[in-house]
XYZ file of C-alpha atoms in Angstrom:
425
model
C -61.571 130.274 6.917
C -62.344 131.948 10.209
C -63.751 135.446 10.420
C -60.829 136.565 12.519
C -58.541 135.163 9.863
C -60.417 136.992 7.105
C -60.257 140.303 8.916
C -56.539 139.938 9.445
C -55.906 139.195 5.788
C -57.968 142.146 4.620
C -55.412 144.415 6.265
C -52.459 142.898 4.475
C -53.782 142.524 0.968
C -50.641 144.108 -0.468
C -48.328 143.806 2.518
C -46.525 141.309 4.704
C -45.192 142.710 7.977
C -42.714 140.642 9.956
C -42.074 141.702 13.534
C -38.408 141.304 14.419
C -37.007 140.953 17.952
C -37.377 144.194 19.862
C -34.476 145.816 21.668
C -35.153 148.248 24.493
C -34.021 151.809 23.729
C -35.642 153.859 26.500
C -38.000 153.734 29.438
C -40.407 156.472 28.290
C -43.397 156.262 25.918
C -41.421 157.023 22.782
C -40.572 154.435 20.160
C -38.842 154.088 16.815
C -40.354 152.364 13.797
C -37.502 150.849 11.781
C -38.902 149.521 8.544
C -37.693 147.830 5.409
C -39.623 147.791 2.145
C -38.992 144.933 -0.289
C -40.477 143.481 -3.457
C -41.980 140.020 -3.962
C -38.507 138.472 -4.254
C -37.329 140.171 -1.077
C -35.186 142.797 -2.815
C -35.021 146.275 -1.304
C -37.119 149.046 -2.863
C -35.548 152.477 -2.602
C -37.157 155.903 -2.658
C -40.499 154.666 -1.306
C -42.496 157.492 0.307
C -43.608 156.499 3.798
C -46.218 158.448 5.782
C -47.097 157.440 9.344
C -50.399 158.713 10.769
C -52.350 158.032 13.945
C -56.001 157.060 14.188
C -56.062 158.350 17.749
C -54.322 161.667 17.002
C -55.323 163.151 13.610
C -52.744 165.913 14.039
C -49.865 163.439 13.988
C -48.085 162.947 10.685
C -44.509 161.816 10.062
C -42.800 161.213 6.733
C -39.778 159.268 5.564
C -38.243 157.810 2.408
C -36.455 154.497 2.013
C -32.732 154.547 1.315
C -30.788 152.398 -1.106
C -31.255 149.392 1.171
C -35.029 149.942 1.409
C -34.710 151.114 5.019
C -36.464 153.960 6.843
C -36.888 155.195 10.428
C -39.684 157.176 12.074
C -39.728 158.198 15.747
C -42.942 158.677 17.745
C -43.441 160.198 21.181
C -46.436 158.076 22.252
C -46.270 154.397 21.310
C -49.607 153.673 23.002
C -51.482 155.233 20.055
C -52.662 153.301 17.024
C -50.661 153.988 13.849
C -51.030 153.359 10.159
C -48.193 153.419 7.649
C -48.867 154.435 4.025
C -46.459 153.494 1.216
C -46.183 154.873 -2.308
C -43.743 154.104 -5.099
C -44.075 154.814 -8.780
C -43.588 151.193 -9.876
C -45.686 149.558 -7.186
C -49.250 149.686 -5.936
C -49.825 152.030 -3.002
C -50.628 150.249 0.235
C -51.355 150.799 3.920
C -50.601 148.751 6.998
C -51.585 148.998 10.643
C -48.506 149.190 12.856
C -48.318 148.353 16.553
C -45.463 149.953 18.465
C -44.081 149.218 21.896
C -42.766 152.088 24.023
C -39.066 152.188 24.671
C -38.412 149.562 22.004
C -36.863 149.248 18.577
C -39.786 148.101 16.421
C -38.659 146.446 13.215
C -41.068 145.577 10.389
C -40.630 144.362 6.844
C -43.221 145.509 4.293
C -43.672 143.906 0.881
C -45.036 145.863 -2.086
C -46.392 144.341 -5.289
C -46.928 145.577 -8.808
C -50.329 145.350 -10.473
C -49.032 142.570 -12.681
C -47.919 140.548 -9.675
C -51.334 140.975 -8.094
C -52.997 139.792 -11.310
C -50.697 136.766 -11.282
C -51.915 135.841 -7.783
C -48.732 136.657 -5.924
C -50.697 138.452 -3.215
C -52.160 135.097 -2.233
C -48.695 133.577 -2.149
C -47.543 136.334 0.187
C -50.393 135.615 2.548
C -49.484 131.946 2.570
C -45.915 132.863 3.387
C -47.135 134.924 6.333
C -49.413 132.295 7.828
C -48.856 128.843 6.322
C -50.658 127.110 9.188
C -53.878 128.954 8.341
C -53.789 127.788 4.741
C -53.068 124.240 5.804
C -56.125 124.424 8.082
C -58.241 125.798 5.253
C -57.214 122.971 2.933
C -58.060 120.365 5.570
C -61.357 122.059 6.285
C -62.300 121.986 2.594
C -61.445 118.269 2.519
C -63.771 117.803 5.468
C -66.610 119.644 3.764
C -66.226 117.482 0.662
C -66.288 114.291 2.751
C -69.285 115.438 4.784
C -71.199 116.346 1.628
C -70.468 112.858 0.291
C -71.853 111.339 3.494
C -68.489 110.212 4.876
C -68.785 111.599 8.386
C -65.773 109.684 9.721
C -63.399 111.194 7.157
C -65.017 114.604 7.532
C -64.524 114.534 11.278
C -60.884 113.538 10.912
C -60.283 116.420 8.480
C -61.993 118.979 10.706
C -60.012 117.815 13.723
C -56.782 118.024 11.709
C -57.726 121.549 10.614
C -58.133 122.535 14.257
C -54.711 121.141 15.045
C -53.352 123.667 12.552
C -55.622 126.509 13.682
C -57.397 125.865 16.964
C -59.643 128.926 16.561
C -60.865 128.206 13.026
C -64.555 129.009 13.371
C -65.761 126.967 10.401
C -64.085 123.802 11.660
C -65.341 124.368 15.199
C -68.848 124.950 13.880
C -68.655 121.791 11.777
C -67.605 119.806 14.832
C -70.577 121.233 16.720
C -72.836 119.758 14.052
C -71.129 116.366 13.984
C -71.015 115.936 17.756
C -74.687 116.882 17.965
C -75.570 114.315 15.309
C -73.566 111.682 17.184
C -75.174 112.770 20.480
C -71.741 113.333 22.012
C -73.082 116.026 24.293
C -69.940 116.711 26.323
C -67.907 117.119 23.144
C -70.637 119.313 21.674
C -70.420 121.622 24.691
C -66.636 121.817 24.316
C -66.716 122.705 20.614
C -69.609 125.126 21.103
C -67.717 126.912 23.872
C -64.633 127.229 21.688
C -66.623 128.439 18.702
C -68.546 131.017 20.728
C -65.276 132.366 22.094
C -64.349 133.172 18.476
C -67.785 134.327 17.338
C -70.480 134.760 20.042
C -73.314 134.770 17.486
C -72.391 131.630 15.523
C -75.715 129.886 14.962
C -74.505 126.306 14.909
C -72.493 126.816 18.092
C -75.465 128.399 19.855
C -77.672 125.485 18.833
C -75.057 122.998 20.013
C -74.679 124.844 23.295
C -78.424 124.814 23.862
C -79.040 121.216 22.796
C -76.010 119.706 24.548
C -76.467 121.582 27.810
C -80.157 120.698 27.776
C -79.338 117.008 27.356
C -76.729 117.174 30.116
C -79.092 118.917 32.525
C -77.110 122.149 32.546
C -80.267 124.240 32.641
C -78.632 127.623 33.263
C -76.254 127.243 30.313
C -79.079 125.961 28.099
C -81.282 128.912 29.054
C -78.468 131.346 28.250
C -78.019 129.762 24.811
C -81.783 129.888 24.218
C -81.815 133.597 25.045
C -78.923 134.159 22.654
C -80.851 132.381 19.907
C -83.871 134.557 20.604
C -81.726 137.692 20.552
C -80.333 136.603 17.199
C -83.892 136.202 15.925
C -83.423 132.583 14.856
C -85.051 130.736 17.754
C -88.149 129.941 15.691
C -86.018 128.465 12.911
C -84.067 126.331 15.356
C -87.293 125.322 17.096
C -88.605 124.085 13.758
C -85.506 121.928 13.274
C -85.842 120.451 16.756
C -89.559 119.878 16.145
C -88.760 117.840 13.029
C -86.290 115.742 15.025
C -89.015 115.152 17.583
C -91.382 113.955 14.867
C -88.752 111.517 13.619
C -88.265 110.173 17.150
C -92.014 109.765 17.557
C -92.264 107.859 14.289
C -89.430 105.665 15.504
C -91.463 104.956 18.657
C -88.852 106.627 20.870
C -91.466 108.443 22.915
C -89.202 109.633 25.734
C -86.850 111.330 23.280
C -89.782 112.715 21.316
C -91.205 114.316 24.460
C -87.837 115.850 25.315
C -87.387 117.280 21.831
C -90.928 118.668 21.657
C -90.299 120.317 25.021
C -87.103 121.867 23.635
C -88.920 123.136 20.544
C -91.630 124.678 22.715
C -89.042 126.280 24.970
C -87.177 127.771 22.019
C -90.363 129.087 20.445
C -93.245 129.501 22.900
C -95.479 130.428 19.953
C -95.006 127.059 18.249
C -98.518 125.706 18.744
C -97.785 122.396 17.013
C -95.193 121.568 19.658
C -97.733 122.194 22.424
C -100.319 120.037 20.674
C -97.802 117.237 20.176
C -96.856 117.430 23.847
C -100.492 117.313 24.920
C -100.969 114.095 22.956
C -97.747 112.479 24.151
C -98.304 113.410 27.783
C -101.765 111.887 27.500
C -100.312 108.730 25.972
C -97.752 108.360 28.747
C -100.254 109.018 31.550
C -99.030 112.518 32.446
C -102.558 113.938 32.535
C -101.838 117.192 34.348
C -99.042 117.981 31.888
C -101.325 117.104 28.987
C -103.974 119.453 30.296
C -101.448 122.280 30.696
C -100.030 121.757 27.196
C -103.555 121.695 25.752
C -104.347 124.985 27.459
C -101.173 126.553 26.041
C -102.054 125.277 22.581
C -105.571 126.701 22.792
C -104.184 130.115 23.683
C -102.207 129.983 20.436
C -104.876 128.217 18.360
C -108.317 128.880 19.872
C -110.805 126.163 19.006
C -108.236 123.690 17.680
C -109.965 120.312 17.608
C -106.859 118.324 18.557
C -106.116 120.472 21.571
C -109.743 120.367 22.679
C -109.760 116.593 22.385
C -106.548 116.141 24.381
C -107.818 118.539 27.016
C -111.106 116.649 27.230
C -109.369 113.270 27.448
C -106.930 114.513 30.077
C -109.831 115.761 32.182
C -111.774 112.516 31.751
C -108.862 110.286 32.682
C -107.643 112.375 35.590
C -111.076 113.226 36.996
C -110.152 116.904 36.794
C -112.635 119.436 38.086
C -112.220 121.127 34.695
C -114.092 118.285 33.006
C -117.466 120.094 32.722
C -115.801 122.952 30.851
C -113.865 120.480 28.691
C -117.104 118.660 27.841
C -118.822 121.845 26.673
C -115.820 122.994 24.665
C -115.177 119.739 22.843
C -118.870 118.912 22.369
C -119.118 122.048 20.242
C -116.835 120.439 17.650
C -117.397 116.678 18.152
C -120.515 115.829 20.153
C -120.607 112.099 19.193
C -117.090 111.580 20.564
C -117.964 113.396 23.766
C -121.182 111.410 24.136
C -119.423 108.070 23.879
C -116.622 109.037 26.269
C -118.883 110.639 28.870
C -121.359 107.765 28.872
C -118.534 105.251 29.309
C -117.088 107.327 32.115
C -120.466 107.574 33.809
C -120.950 103.811 33.616
C -117.507 103.256 35.134
C -118.372 105.635 37.958
C -121.692 103.824 38.385
C -119.823 100.525 38.702
C -117.739 102.118 41.475
C -120.841 103.392 43.273
C -119.865 106.974 42.498
C -123.384 107.764 41.370
C -123.416 111.488 42.102
C -120.416 112.172 39.868
C -121.868 109.959 37.151
C -125.227 111.707 37.312
C -123.679 115.178 36.953
C -121.849 114.120 33.796
C -124.901 112.575 32.184
C -127.075 115.538 33.120
C -124.624 117.834 31.365
C -124.628 115.572 28.335
C -128.428 115.574 28.160
C -128.462 119.364 28.291
C -126.233 119.345 25.225
C -128.317 116.671 23.480
C -131.619 115.646 25.115
C -132.090 112.982 22.443
C -128.838 111.198 23.204
C -130.125 107.603 23.456
C -127.165 106.266 25.413
C -127.268 109.130 27.903
C -130.974 108.443 28.517
C -130.165 104.798 29.165
C -127.354 105.594 31.628
C -129.511 108.156 33.419
C -132.261 105.554 33.702
C -129.857 103.104 35.329
C -128.672 105.735 37.778
C -132.212 106.683 38.756
C -133.273 103.056 39.161
C -130.341 102.568 41.477
C -131.333 105.711 43.375
C -134.931 104.411 43.758
C -136.498 107.188 41.680
C -138.708 104.878 39.583
C -140.869 107.579 38.059
C -137.948 109.553 36.661
C -136.176 106.351 35.661
C -139.156 105.253 33.526
C -138.985 108.529 31.589
C -135.348 108.075 30.601
C -135.512 104.339 29.949
C -138.555 104.804 27.729
C -136.778 107.563 25.819
C -133.868 105.195 25.261
C -136.062 102.342 24.014
C -137.948 104.682 21.687
C -134.744 106.166 20.264
C -132.774 102.902 19.936
C -135.164 99.940 19.858
C -132.542 97.663 18.305
C -129.741 98.557 20.716
C -128.269 95.493 22.496
C -129.320 97.037 25.830
C -132.875 97.762 24.678
C -134.190 94.375 25.857
C -132.766 94.901 29.332
C -134.248 98.396 29.414
C -137.692 96.976 28.593
C -137.334 94.422 31.408
C -136.486 97.215 33.839
C -139.473 99.219 32.653
C -141.805 96.299 33.370
C -140.213 95.813 36.785
C -140.694 99.422 37.895
C -144.272 99.849 36.682
């Protein structure tokens, strides 16, 4: 049942008003309310006290009483005001009804009053069904759809929701349900359509906002997606939605759909910039796909949210190593503070690769930094020895090669180091 529908019904709990054809009576702002009051069976109720008041003009008050045919008339000078009719009869429950009048017209309404017993018997509900049978048909179809969806029968559920919307094209619950289904089916154009319709009925509907954001994001409609994201933030639910998107991203990653996982993690991070786990996941995925600059940026964002996080420090370090970023020295110091053995292995391998490419100066700077962090690093001493031998600095080379042999006499490269030592004596 839509919210608009609910609000309308709340006004007619004990009343059904039927607007008859209007006949012009004058060209000014005056109007005549011609009403008829009947019981549940449609029989006239006589001697009903009728009081017409105006919300806009508290001084206005007009009274009438129904005749033997249940009829009454009340004239007003200004039909543009909002009016409310109040009815009282000894045998029936008192009731009120909002009345809209048109100037210069003969406004005819029929009002139905019920007894307490009739209300207890559920006849008020029957009256409402008489007034708007299409709404009740839509509600029944919607409930069928919910039952099918709960049972896992999405095809039947979708058919029921669509049938409900044929009866009531503004039924918020059915529109919202279709937002969910079209999102699940990745029918992004349809999701945008249903979200737009739902938001026209209720601008804060959560499911419609999510559908609008997700679908427009997938379709590349960045402006519309950003507007939906802002609406989610204004509603204070962006973090909740971000968590749902994050979980979808994890599922995509586990399914080895890396491109979709990246897109979903990006969405989660956009929805909730404080979601550190999304930034960390992005840093790792960017690294895995070779987007080193993006990995570095995501790592930096994660470290702002979670200072000292080992995963973020590692991804940042790896991104710097693989891209040759000038931020590598800082990344080495930061990650070495939490995992020096990992840094040692990676830096020594990087230095050897640079050495193989005759980029000795860059290699030497890395190893020098590593030896400052750990002067006893056997591998770093070995690599430094190689670099110095290549540079012709035999004296310094002997120092580092000897340190390596002393620290790791059984290392596979120890024999070669000893040969070099003998050669540069």
